């Protein structure tokens, strides 16, 4: 039966609702369907549950990601994690970094000290994205009102005046081939997941965005990065760093223990076209190309960051990722709304895409809860779009958003256009960070009501 004619969700105890999902039905119901169980989708689901909603969370992958990816949490994201009851666990596993150094042509130009920028969390927390996703998933699993299903791919969405539904394929692994068997994914069954609202948190290659026919407003040129995560021998660095050399950006993030991550902007690489899908392989393995990768890393360091002293130990993983700054022309309409990488991307240095996405997840959950409780409050959703699109226009505004003045050092003035995406903050958080470099963060449009969170 189409959701438009059904009117109300079946009234049932949450646990009973969870049981019904296991039946071989052609339709499943929830108050909100979230597509994509990355950090943003899982945060949206948890925030919705906190607001009393039943949530069905679908992801086409077989498990959460297994790499550090966006490995720093901004103070605003830490406050959100505290609201979700996850801050203490994150603080235990993460590494606090209070300083970011800026280098230009091998010369140390400045450092941004985070002390005093936030009353509660005056630091960045370096924690692998895989660990954040694990904590979010464990918290979700403990919620009777939430159901997370891996191996469930959304192929289409539709919406009517009073609801939305996703066409979902349940995937299963099967052996194929004769003589030499190989494992492949097949569609085990197809069903509709129906809800009053649908959240598209399905990342860079969002099917929800495609289905809503929402366009992409591409800003600036794309940047390809070669990323190395490795163990260091000797004293691990105590600060993060951004280094510019012959127009290329390199970024250092010290992780917990003796682990570090460097990302080097390069002109070309094997995966130069598409933003890669996240790796799910749970085992950290020593790759075949380990010696070659180590040599490449040493070469990059010698050329771009000769001031980096620790010796290179074992490489944990390395790969390429192309970052294309862009913004969705709309963030949704009626019953379907986007958040996170489904709606935007910027460069990797400031970890802005995921951190902004986490705050969007909370705001969108607020707006959906308001709209479901009071149909006259549907404008909460358009207000969500307006606030966060404006925030992103500021983030992608380059030198227009980050202005120099008479007090600005020459090196910061020269690099103002690329500095913005290197600052670890979004929204109002950027104001004190920019000020420490003698710059003013003044985005063309107004700030979200919540500020930086
Ligand atoms: C190699 C690599 C390196 C990175 N390095 C950095 C970095 O240094 N700094 C930085 O800021 N960011 C980095 N990122 C980006 C960062 O990981 C993302 O910003 C972050 O994951 C965004 O979170 P999200 O929840 O919005 O989307 P995602 O984490 O992409 O989650 C989207 C989820 O949706 C699921 N999905 C997609 N389509 C469907 C569908 N049709 N049906 C069901 N499920 C679907 C996917 O399986 C995925 O789990 C990196 C990413 C990669 C891949």
Tab-separated table of C-alpha atoms and ligand atoms in Angstrom:
chain	number	residue	atom	x	y	z
A	1	UNK	CA	0.000	0.000	0.000
A	2	UNK	CA	1.473	3.396	-0.875
A	3	UNK	CA	2.548	5.381	2.152
A	4	UNK	CA	0.236	8.217	1.082
A	5	UNK	CA	-2.863	6.085	1.723
A	6	UNK	CA	-1.639	4.462	4.884
A	7	UNK	CA	-1.741	7.669	6.896
A	8	UNK	CA	-0.128	6.489	10.151
A	9	UNK	CA	2.762	4.208	10.985
A	10	UNK	CA	1.636	0.888	12.455
A	11	UNK	CA	1.452	1.416	16.217
A	12	UNK	CA	3.715	-1.183	17.781
A	13	UNK	CA	6.295	-1.583	20.470
A	14	UNK	CA	9.762	-0.738	19.133
A	15	UNK	CA	11.097	-4.229	19.775
A	16	UNK	CA	8.143	-5.710	17.905
A	17	UNK	CA	8.929	-3.355	15.041
A	18	UNK	CA	12.460	-4.688	14.953
A	19	UNK	CA	11.192	-8.248	14.754
A	20	UNK	CA	8.879	-7.527	11.848
A	21	UNK	CA	11.803	-6.408	9.720
A	22	UNK	CA	13.110	-9.955	9.588
A	23	UNK	CA	9.983	-11.259	7.848
A	24	UNK	CA	10.162	-11.646	4.097
A	25	UNK	CA	7.934	-8.640	3.497
A	26	UNK	CA	7.815	-6.470	0.434
A	27	UNK	CA	7.560	-3.308	2.524
A	28	UNK	CA	9.275	-2.142	5.686
A	29	UNK	CA	8.298	0.923	7.715
A	30	UNK	CA	10.065	3.395	9.921
A	31	UNK	CA	9.464	6.986	10.883
A	32	UNK	CA	12.737	7.926	9.204
A	33	UNK	CA	14.854	5.991	6.715
A	34	UNK	CA	18.524	6.990	6.654
A	35	UNK	CA	20.499	5.931	3.577
A	36	UNK	CA	24.212	5.517	4.344
A	37	UNK	CA	25.788	4.331	7.608
A	38	UNK	CA	28.926	6.447	7.465
A	39	UNK	CA	29.681	8.764	10.389
A	40	UNK	CA	27.033	11.255	9.255
A	41	UNK	CA	24.238	8.724	8.695
A	42	UNK	CA	24.918	6.978	12.016
A	43	UNK	CA	24.994	10.319	13.848
A	44	UNK	CA	21.728	11.343	12.183
A	45	UNK	CA	20.163	8.030	13.232
A	46	UNK	CA	21.314	8.427	16.854
A	47	UNK	CA	20.069	12.023	17.021
A	48	UNK	CA	16.703	10.946	15.592
A	49	UNK	CA	16.412	8.158	18.165
A	50	UNK	CA	17.234	10.698	20.894
A	51	UNK	CA	14.264	12.691	19.589
A	52	UNK	CA	11.994	9.660	19.907
A	53	UNK	CA	11.997	8.498	16.274
A	54	UNK	CA	12.075	4.970	14.871
A	55	UNK	CA	14.912	4.808	12.382
A	56	UNK	CA	15.869	2.333	9.694
A	57	UNK	CA	19.490	2.808	8.588
A	58	UNK	CA	20.565	1.131	5.345
A	59	UNK	CA	24.041	0.717	3.907
A	60	UNK	CA	25.169	-1.122	0.814
A	61	UNK	CA	28.560	-2.035	2.303
A	62	UNK	CA	29.086	-5.171	4.374
A	63	UNK	CA	30.544	-3.327	7.361
A	64	UNK	CA	31.820	0.041	8.540
A	65	UNK	CA	35.057	1.479	7.183
A	66	UNK	CA	38.441	0.369	8.430
A	67	UNK	CA	40.743	3.344	7.826
A	68	UNK	CA	41.519	6.596	9.589
A	69	UNK	CA	40.217	8.876	6.730
A	70	UNK	CA	38.814	12.043	8.397
A	71	UNK	CA	40.874	11.510	11.528
A	72	UNK	CA	40.303	14.723	13.528
A	73	UNK	CA	37.253	15.850	15.476
A	74	UNK	CA	36.709	19.583	15.894
A	75	UNK	CA	35.560	20.975	19.280
A	76	UNK	CA	32.002	21.427	17.923
A	77	UNK	CA	31.885	17.758	16.885
A	78	UNK	CA	33.203	16.739	20.312
A	79	UNK	CA	30.365	18.664	21.947
A	80	UNK	CA	27.923	16.764	19.752
A	81	UNK	CA	29.591	13.473	20.721
A	82	UNK	CA	29.181	14.461	24.358
A	83	UNK	CA	25.438	14.954	23.719
A	84	UNK	CA	25.388	11.408	22.331
A	85	UNK	CA	27.294	10.084	25.349
A	86	UNK	CA	30.383	9.179	23.306
A	87	UNK	CA	32.876	11.905	24.228
A	88	UNK	CA	34.495	10.024	27.131
A	89	UNK	CA	35.184	6.937	25.034
A	90	UNK	CA	36.545	9.054	22.196
A	91	UNK	CA	38.809	10.987	24.542
A	92	UNK	CA	40.212	7.662	25.763
A	93	UNK	CA	41.165	6.420	22.306
A	94	UNK	CA	42.067	9.702	20.619
A	95	UNK	CA	45.091	11.947	20.787
A	96	UNK	CA	44.728	15.602	21.760
A	97	UNK	CA	46.540	18.047	19.515
A	98	UNK	CA	46.760	21.652	20.593
A	99	UNK	CA	48.948	23.135	17.874
A	100	UNK	CA	49.081	23.303	14.090
A	101	UNK	CA	52.224	24.581	12.395
A	102	UNK	CA	52.298	26.213	8.958
A	103	UNK	CA	55.325	25.912	6.676
A	104	UNK	CA	56.019	27.589	3.351
A	105	UNK	CA	58.936	26.485	1.176
A	106	UNK	CA	60.401	24.605	4.190
A	107	UNK	CA	60.316	27.691	6.447
A	108	UNK	CA	58.148	27.616	9.552
A	109	UNK	CA	55.842	30.617	9.196
A	110	UNK	CA	53.380	30.364	12.062
A	111	UNK	CA	51.550	28.125	14.450
A	112	UNK	CA	47.938	28.173	15.524
A	113	UNK	CA	47.540	27.370	19.179
A	114	UNK	CA	44.084	26.073	19.982
A	115	UNK	CA	44.283	26.941	23.683
A	116	UNK	CA	41.457	29.330	24.500
A	117	UNK	CA	39.519	28.711	21.269
A	118	UNK	CA	36.928	26.533	23.028
A	119	UNK	CA	35.986	26.489	26.714
A	120	UNK	CA	35.396	22.745	26.933
A	121	UNK	CA	37.540	21.169	24.209
A	122	UNK	CA	40.465	23.520	23.454
A	123	UNK	CA	42.100	20.934	21.193
A	124	UNK	CA	41.518	18.687	18.206
A	125	UNK	CA	40.949	15.058	18.915
A	126	UNK	CA	42.846	12.840	16.514
A	127	UNK	CA	40.882	9.603	16.277
A	128	UNK	CA	40.608	7.323	13.246
A	129	UNK	CA	37.271	7.589	11.435
A	130	UNK	CA	37.008	3.793	11.708
A	131	UNK	CA	37.047	4.093	15.532
A	132	UNK	CA	34.408	6.819	15.481
A	133	UNK	CA	32.232	4.652	13.233
A	134	UNK	CA	32.710	1.672	15.577
A	135	UNK	CA	31.565	3.698	18.606
A	136	UNK	CA	28.578	5.086	16.718
A	137	UNK	CA	27.591	1.624	15.502
A	138	UNK	CA	27.840	0.094	18.979
A	139	UNK	CA	25.695	2.898	20.381
A	140	UNK	CA	23.132	2.414	17.609
A	141	UNK	CA	22.974	-1.342	18.205
A	142	UNK	CA	21.933	-0.615	21.790
A	143	UNK	CA	18.924	1.454	20.660
A	144	UNK	CA	15.646	-0.479	20.411
A	145	UNK	CA	14.266	2.209	18.107
A	146	UNK	CA	17.066	1.932	15.548
A	147	UNK	CA	17.830	-0.811	13.082
A	148	UNK	CA	21.074	-0.777	11.101
A	149	UNK	CA	21.228	-3.090	8.097
A	150	UNK	CA	24.493	-3.596	6.220
A	151	UNK	CA	24.380	-5.175	2.728
A	152	UNK	CA	21.267	-3.172	1.828
A	153	UNK	CA	21.632	-1.068	-1.294
A	154	UNK	CA	19.188	1.698	-2.144
A	155	UNK	CA	18.627	1.882	-5.887
A	156	UNK	CA	15.801	4.413	-6.180
A	157	UNK	CA	13.713	6.733	-4.056
A	158	UNK	CA	10.261	8.237	-4.459
A	159	UNK	CA	8.253	10.689	-2.468
A	160	UNK	CA	4.636	11.708	-2.087
A	161	UNK	CA	2.980	14.468	-0.114
A	162	UNK	CA	3.165	12.604	3.189
A	163	UNK	CA	6.069	10.216	2.899
A	164	UNK	CA	9.040	8.817	1.022
A	165	UNK	CA	10.243	5.357	0.165
A	166	UNK	CA	13.434	3.747	-0.959
A	167	UNK	CA	13.751	0.735	-3.222
A	168	UNK	CA	16.178	-1.531	-1.382
A	169	UNK	CA	18.158	-4.534	-2.571
A	170	UNK	CA	19.319	-6.940	0.110
A	171	UNK	CA	22.705	-8.225	-0.992
A	172	UNK	CA	24.154	-11.616	-0.172
A	173	UNK	CA	27.504	-13.160	-0.887
A	174	UNK	CA	27.576	-16.284	-2.993
A	175	UNK	CA	30.139	-18.537	-4.606
A	176	UNK	CA	30.239	-18.356	-8.392
A	177	UNK	CA	32.451	-19.923	-11.024
A	178	UNK	CA	33.206	-23.497	-11.960
A	179	UNK	CA	36.486	-25.200	-11.070
A	180	UNK	CA	37.856	-21.956	-9.608
A	181	UNK	CA	35.112	-20.585	-7.339
A	182	UNK	CA	34.999	-16.886	-6.613
A	183	UNK	CA	32.822	-14.872	-4.250
A	184	UNK	CA	30.316	-12.430	-5.611
A	185	UNK	CA	27.414	-10.299	-4.374
A	186	UNK	CA	23.905	-11.106	-5.580
A	187	UNK	CA	20.527	-9.509	-4.871
A	188	UNK	CA	18.707	-11.786	-2.447
A	189	UNK	CA	15.473	-9.793	-2.315
A	190	UNK	CA	14.070	-6.366	-3.141
A	191	UNK	CA	11.694	-4.396	-0.935
A	192	UNK	CA	10.461	-0.860	-0.266
A	193	UNK	CA	11.501	0.977	2.904
A	194	UNK	CA	8.828	3.565	3.673
A	195	UNK	CA	8.970	6.482	6.055
A	196	UNK	CA	7.676	9.964	6.721
A	197	UNK	CA	11.149	11.338	5.970
A	198	UNK	CA	14.279	10.051	4.279
A	199	UNK	CA	17.839	11.221	4.942
A	200	UNK	CA	20.433	10.867	2.188
A	201	UNK	CA	23.763	10.440	3.997
A	202	UNK	CA	25.119	8.220	1.261
A	203	UNK	CA	28.356	10.012	0.567
A	204	UNK	CA	30.097	11.497	-2.456
A	205	UNK	CA	28.345	9.285	-5.034
A	206	UNK	CA	24.920	9.755	-3.446
A	207	UNK	CA	22.074	7.849	-5.067
A	208	UNK	CA	19.592	9.936	-3.083
A	209	UNK	CA	20.996	13.136	-4.594
A	210	UNK	CA	20.890	11.570	-8.055
A	211	UNK	CA	17.297	10.411	-7.574
A	212	UNK	CA	16.252	13.890	-6.437
A	213	UNK	CA	17.922	15.279	-9.595
A	214	UNK	CA	19.951	17.698	-7.470
A	215	UNK	CA	22.908	19.264	-9.249
A	216	UNK	CA	26.481	19.933	-8.117
A	217	UNK	CA	27.966	23.395	-7.953
A	218	UNK	CA	31.688	22.763	-8.440
A	219	UNK	CA	34.053	25.236	-6.780
A	220	UNK	CA	37.798	25.523	-7.288
A	221	UNK	CA	39.894	22.860	-8.960
A	222	UNK	CA	40.152	19.361	-7.557
A	223	UNK	CA	43.208	18.230	-5.598
A	224	UNK	CA	44.649	14.734	-5.656
A	225	UNK	CA	46.399	13.498	-2.500
A	226	UNK	CA	48.681	10.555	-1.875
A	227	UNK	CA	48.096	9.394	1.684
A	228	UNK	CA	50.433	7.405	3.939
A	229	UNK	CA	49.640	6.125	7.396
A	230	UNK	CA	52.695	4.689	9.101
A	231	UNK	CA	54.554	4.024	12.327
A	232	UNK	CA	57.364	6.390	13.205
A	233	UNK	CA	60.590	5.372	14.869
A	234	UNK	CA	61.692	7.862	17.478
A	235	UNK	CA	59.754	10.650	19.147
A	236	UNK	CA	56.358	11.118	17.429
A	237	UNK	CA	55.522	14.718	16.497
A	238	UNK	CA	53.510	16.750	19.007
A	239	UNK	CA	51.751	18.999	16.513
A	240	UNK	CA	49.865	18.813	13.236
A	241	UNK	CA	51.326	20.645	10.252
A	242	UNK	CA	50.384	22.074	6.882
A	243	UNK	CA	53.288	22.613	4.482
A	244	UNK	CA	53.236	24.388	1.124
A	245	UNK	CA	56.038	23.837	-1.298
A	246	UNK	CA	56.074	24.790	-5.000
A	247	UNK	CA	52.319	25.313	-4.863
A	248	UNK	CA	51.560	21.868	-3.406
A	249	UNK	CA	49.973	21.183	-0.032
A	250	UNK	CA	51.219	18.492	2.361
A	251	UNK	CA	49.510	17.679	5.644
A	252	UNK	CA	50.780	15.924	8.766
A	253	UNK	CA	48.409	14.434	11.352
A	254	UNK	CA	49.975	12.697	14.376
A	255	UNK	CA	47.665	9.866	15.451
A	256	UNK	CA	47.732	7.932	18.719
A	257	UNK	CA	50.868	6.128	19.856
A	258	UNK	CA	53.646	6.264	17.312
A	259	UNK	CA	51.378	6.414	14.277
A	260	UNK	CA	51.332	9.344	11.835
A	261	UNK	CA	49.559	10.286	8.671
A	262	UNK	CA	50.957	12.368	5.842
A	263	UNK	CA	48.940	13.429	2.793
A	264	UNK	CA	50.839	14.884	-0.172
A	265	UNK	CA	49.154	16.740	-2.992
A	266	UNK	CA	50.281	15.193	-6.280
A	267	UNK	CA	49.675	15.985	-9.939
A	268	UNK	CA	48.470	12.545	-10.989
A	269	UNK	CA	47.875	9.082	-9.634
A	270	UNK	CA	46.174	5.781	-10.357
A	271	UNK	CA	42.753	6.881	-9.091
A	272	UNK	CA	42.815	10.458	-10.307
A	273	UNK	CA	39.240	10.586	-11.568
A	274	UNK	CA	36.753	9.447	-8.937
A	275	UNK	CA	36.605	9.923	-5.185
A	276	UNK	CA	37.336	6.398	-3.856
A	277	UNK	CA	34.868	4.304	-1.895
A	278	UNK	CA	35.910	3.609	1.674
A	279	UNK	CA	37.925	0.504	2.462
A	280	UNK	CA	36.152	-2.077	4.656
A	281	UNK	CA	38.878	-4.700	5.014
A	282	UNK	CA	39.136	-5.188	8.801
A	283	UNK	CA	42.629	-6.652	8.988
A	284	UNK	CA	45.583	-4.339	8.791
A	285	UNK	CA	47.964	-6.117	6.539
A	286	UNK	CA	51.464	-5.445	5.367
A	287	UNK	CA	51.027	-4.641	1.721
A	288	UNK	CA	53.125	-6.241	-0.951
A	289	UNK	CA	54.499	-2.897	-2.082
A	290	UNK	CA	55.695	-1.977	1.419
A	291	UNK	CA	59.376	-1.263	0.567
A	292	UNK	CA	58.447	0.769	-2.525
A	293	UNK	CA	55.829	2.755	-0.594
A	294	UNK	CA	58.312	3.459	2.181
A	295	UNK	CA	60.834	4.735	-0.350
A	296	UNK	CA	58.191	6.945	-1.978
A	297	UNK	CA	57.210	8.353	1.405
A	298	UNK	CA	60.838	9.070	2.301
A	299	UNK	CA	61.250	10.814	-1.058
A	300	UNK	CA	58.211	13.034	-0.466
A	301	UNK	CA	59.413	13.923	3.026
A	302	UNK	CA	62.907	14.808	1.832
A	303	UNK	CA	61.514	17.028	-0.889
A	304	UNK	CA	58.647	18.667	0.981
A	305	UNK	CA	59.232	18.430	4.726
A	306	UNK	CA	62.950	18.010	5.473
A	307	UNK	CA	62.178	19.390	8.941
A	308	UNK	CA	60.215	16.185	9.784
A	309	UNK	CA	62.674	14.243	11.944
A	310	UNK	CA	61.135	10.860	12.948
A	311	UNK	CA	62.247	7.888	10.857
A	312	UNK	CA	59.656	6.067	8.734
A	313	UNK	CA	58.695	2.663	10.148
A	314	UNK	CA	56.036	0.236	8.911
A	315	UNK	CA	53.458	1.567	6.456
A	316	UNK	CA	49.964	0.727	7.683
A	317	UNK	CA	48.147	1.801	4.527
A	318	UNK	CA	48.535	4.152	1.649
A	319	UNK	CA	46.316	5.275	-1.177
A	320	UNK	CA	45.055	8.152	-3.272
A	321	UNK	CA	41.996	10.354	-2.933
A	322	UNK	CA	40.823	13.137	-5.196
A	323	UNK	CA	39.049	15.959	-3.357
A	324	UNK	CA	36.782	18.173	-5.429
A	325	UNK	CA	35.329	21.184	-3.610
A	326	UNK	CA	31.642	21.255	-4.508
A	327	UNK	CA	28.246	21.974	-3.040
A	328	UNK	CA	24.824	20.493	-3.849
A	329	UNK	CA	22.592	23.079	-5.517
A	330	UNK	CA	19.798	22.046	-3.132
A	331	UNK	CA	19.928	19.951	0.017
A	332	UNK	CA	16.582	18.267	-0.571
A	333	UNK	CA	12.905	19.050	-0.666
A	334	UNK	CA	9.610	17.817	0.752
A	335	UNK	CA	10.390	14.493	2.496
A	336	UNK	CA	13.988	13.807	1.400
A	337	UNK	CA	17.043	15.697	2.664
A	338	UNK	CA	20.802	15.396	2.321
A	339	UNK	CA	23.642	15.655	4.860
A	340	UNK	CA	27.403	15.120	4.879
A	341	UNK	CA	29.414	14.178	1.809
A	342	UNK	CA	26.173	13.616	-0.098
A	343	UNK	CA	25.858	17.414	-0.125
A	344	UNK	CA	29.413	18.773	-0.219
A	345	UNK	CA	33.154	18.292	-0.166
A	346	UNK	CA	36.255	20.379	0.373
A	347	UNK	CA	39.994	19.669	0.695
A	348	UNK	CA	41.196	17.174	3.325
A	349	UNK	CA	43.485	19.328	5.496
A	350	UNK	CA	40.933	20.911	7.853
A	351	UNK	CA	38.768	17.754	8.127
A	352	UNK	CA	35.818	20.041	7.434
A	353	UNK	CA	33.545	17.776	5.354
A	354	UNK	CA	32.940	15.109	7.983
A	355	UNK	CA	32.913	17.479	10.957
A	356	UNK	CA	30.407	19.792	9.261
A	357	UNK	CA	28.407	16.707	8.269
A	358	UNK	CA	28.118	15.573	11.897
A	359	UNK	CA	26.623	18.942	12.879
A	360	UNK	CA	24.290	18.778	9.878
A	361	UNK	CA	23.127	15.346	11.045
A	362	UNK	CA	22.042	16.782	14.391
A	363	UNK	CA	20.370	19.822	12.830
A	364	UNK	CA	18.535	17.703	10.286
A	365	UNK	CA	17.331	15.353	13.039
A	366	UNK	CA	16.002	18.405	14.909
A	367	UNK	CA	14.232	19.696	11.811
A	368	UNK	CA	12.701	16.304	10.958
A	369	UNK	CA	11.492	15.815	14.537
A	370	UNK	CA	9.885	19.264	14.470
A	371	UNK	CA	8.278	18.650	11.086
A	372	UNK	CA	6.876	15.271	12.182
A	373	UNK	CA	5.468	16.631	15.409
A	374	UNK	CA	3.886	19.663	13.810
A	375	UNK	CA	3.163	19.670	10.061
A	376	UNK	CA	3.184	23.482	10.176
A	377	UNK	CA	6.862	23.306	11.154
A	378	UNK	CA	7.931	21.921	7.760
A	379	UNK	CA	9.843	25.146	7.179
A	380	UNK	CA	12.341	23.832	9.776
A	381	UNK	CA	13.673	21.698	6.926
A	382	UNK	CA	14.105	24.562	4.487
A	383	UNK	CA	15.736	26.543	7.302
A	384	UNK	CA	18.143	23.597	7.780
A	385	UNK	CA	19.064	23.790	4.108
A	386	UNK	CA	19.483	27.563	4.157
A	387	UNK	CA	21.735	27.596	7.242
A	388	UNK	CA	24.063	24.857	6.122
A	389	UNK	CA	24.255	25.837	2.473
A	390	UNK	CA	25.227	29.330	3.590
A	391	UNK	CA	27.804	27.866	5.937
A	392	UNK	CA	29.274	25.904	3.030
A	393	UNK	CA	29.263	28.889	0.719
A	394	UNK	CA	31.461	30.534	3.347
A	395	UNK	CA	33.690	27.445	3.646
A	396	UNK	CA	34.197	27.257	-0.109
A	397	UNK	CA	34.591	31.008	-0.481
A	398	UNK	CA	38.421	30.934	-0.441
A	399	UNK	CA	39.998	34.376	-0.245
A	400	UNK	CA	36.559	36.008	-0.357
A	401	UNK	CA	35.730	34.442	3.012
A	402	UNK	CA	39.171	34.754	4.593
A	403	UNK	CA	40.261	38.342	4.318
A	404	UNK	CA	43.615	39.833	5.085
A	405	UNK	CA	44.141	43.239	6.659
A	406	UNK	CA	47.002	45.603	7.414
A	407	UNK	CA	48.206	43.304	10.251
A	408	UNK	CA	48.302	40.145	8.128
A	409	UNK	CA	51.729	38.588	7.599
A	410	UNK	CA	52.857	38.459	3.965
A	411	UNK	CA	52.935	34.625	3.879
A	412	UNK	CA	49.326	34.406	5.164
A	413	UNK	CA	48.209	37.029	2.665
A	414	UNK	CA	49.840	35.043	-0.160
A	415	UNK	CA	48.131	31.830	0.939
A	416	UNK	CA	44.752	33.192	2.076
A	417	UNK	CA	42.840	31.401	-0.705
A	418	UNK	CA	44.070	27.942	0.311
A	419	UNK	CA	44.340	28.552	4.057
A	420	UNK	CA	40.618	28.356	4.691
A	421	UNK	CA	40.237	24.649	3.902
A	422	UNK	CA	43.298	23.927	6.089
A	423	UNK	CA	41.807	25.347	9.289
A	424	UNK	CA	40.305	22.699	11.575
A	425	UNK	CA	36.896	24.232	12.122
A	426	UNK	CA	33.631	25.170	10.451
A	427	UNK	CA	31.228	28.084	10.905
A	428	UNK	CA	31.866	30.360	13.867
A	429	UNK	CA	34.752	28.138	15.036
A	430	UNK	CA	36.820	29.558	12.191
A	431	UNK	CA	36.759	33.110	13.528
A	432	UNK	CA	39.334	32.669	16.365
A	433	UNK	CA	41.448	30.283	14.269
A	434	UNK	CA	41.722	32.788	11.415
A	435	UNK	CA	42.374	35.617	13.868
A	436	UNK	CA	45.446	33.778	15.185
A	437	UNK	CA	46.874	34.100	11.660
A	438	UNK	CA	45.952	37.774	11.392
A	439	UNK	CA	43.057	36.993	9.044
A	440	UNK	CA	39.334	37.669	9.337
A	441	UNK	CA	36.844	34.909	8.586
A	442	UNK	CA	33.987	36.875	7.106
A	443	UNK	CA	31.816	34.663	4.920
A	444	UNK	CA	29.566	36.522	2.510
A	445	UNK	CA	26.361	35.267	4.157
A	446	UNK	CA	25.058	34.875	7.695
A	447	UNK	CA	26.095	32.105	10.087
A	448	UNK	CA	23.835	29.237	11.169
A	449	UNK	CA	21.872	29.967	14.314
A	450	UNK	CA	23.842	27.305	16.210
A	451	UNK	CA	27.160	28.814	15.132
A	452	UNK	CA	29.914	26.221	15.061
A	453	UNK	CA	27.847	23.861	17.165
B	1	LIG	C1	40.889	7.414	0.962
B	1	LIG	C2	40.141	8.484	1.714
B	1	LIG	C3	40.845	9.425	2.439
B	1	LIG	C4	40.174	10.441	3.108
B	1	LIG	N1	40.899	11.363	3.790
B	1	LIG	C5	40.274	12.412	4.359
B	1	LIG	C6	41.012	13.433	5.005
B	1	LIG	O1	42.234	13.386	5.097
B	1	LIG	N2	40.333	14.486	5.517
B	1	LIG	C7	38.970	14.570	5.438
B	1	LIG	O2	38.395	15.552	5.922
B	1	LIG	N3	38.252	13.600	4.846
B	1	LIG	C8	38.866	12.545	4.298
B	1	LIG	N4	38.128	11.583	3.676
B	1	LIG	C9	36.677	11.814	3.531
B	1	LIG	C10	35.873	11.370	4.743
B	1	LIG	O3	36.065	10.001	4.907
B	1	LIG	C11	34.412	11.740	4.461
B	1	LIG	O4	34.299	13.150	4.519
B	1	LIG	C12	33.437	11.100	5.428
B	1	LIG	O5	33.462	9.697	5.328
B	1	LIG	C13	32.026	11.593	5.109
B	1	LIG	O6	31.091	10.913	5.887
B	1	LIG	P1	29.621	10.638	5.343
B	1	LIG	O7	28.955	9.847	6.412
B	1	LIG	O8	29.006	11.887	4.851
B	1	LIG	O9	29.809	9.741	4.042
B	1	LIG	P2	30.515	8.288	3.919
B	1	LIG	O10	31.454	8.062	5.039
B	1	LIG	O11	31.033	8.218	2.528
B	1	LIG	O12	29.309	7.297	4.110
B	1	LIG	C14	28.346	7.081	3.107
B	1	LIG	C15	27.810	5.672	3.282
B	1	LIG	O13	26.735	5.515	2.361
B	1	LIG	C16	26.782	4.201	1.846
B	1	LIG	N5	26.088	4.215	0.562
B	1	LIG	C17	26.452	4.855	-0.572
B	1	LIG	N6	25.544	4.632	-1.534
B	1	LIG	C18	24.582	3.835	-0.995
B	1	LIG	C19	23.387	3.254	-1.502
B	1	LIG	N7	23.003	3.439	-2.765
B	1	LIG	N8	22.642	2.487	-0.670
B	1	LIG	C20	23.028	2.287	0.624
B	1	LIG	N9	24.160	2.799	1.140
B	1	LIG	C21	24.918	3.573	0.344
B	1	LIG	C22	28.276	3.898	1.716
B	1	LIG	O14	28.527	2.508	1.715
B	1	LIG	C23	28.839	4.598	2.941
B	1	LIG	O15	28.987	3.726	4.042
B	1	LIG	C24	38.760	10.521	3.051
B	1	LIG	C25	38.050	9.533	2.379
B	1	LIG	C26	38.719	8.529	1.703
B	1	LIG	C27	37.925	7.486	0.959
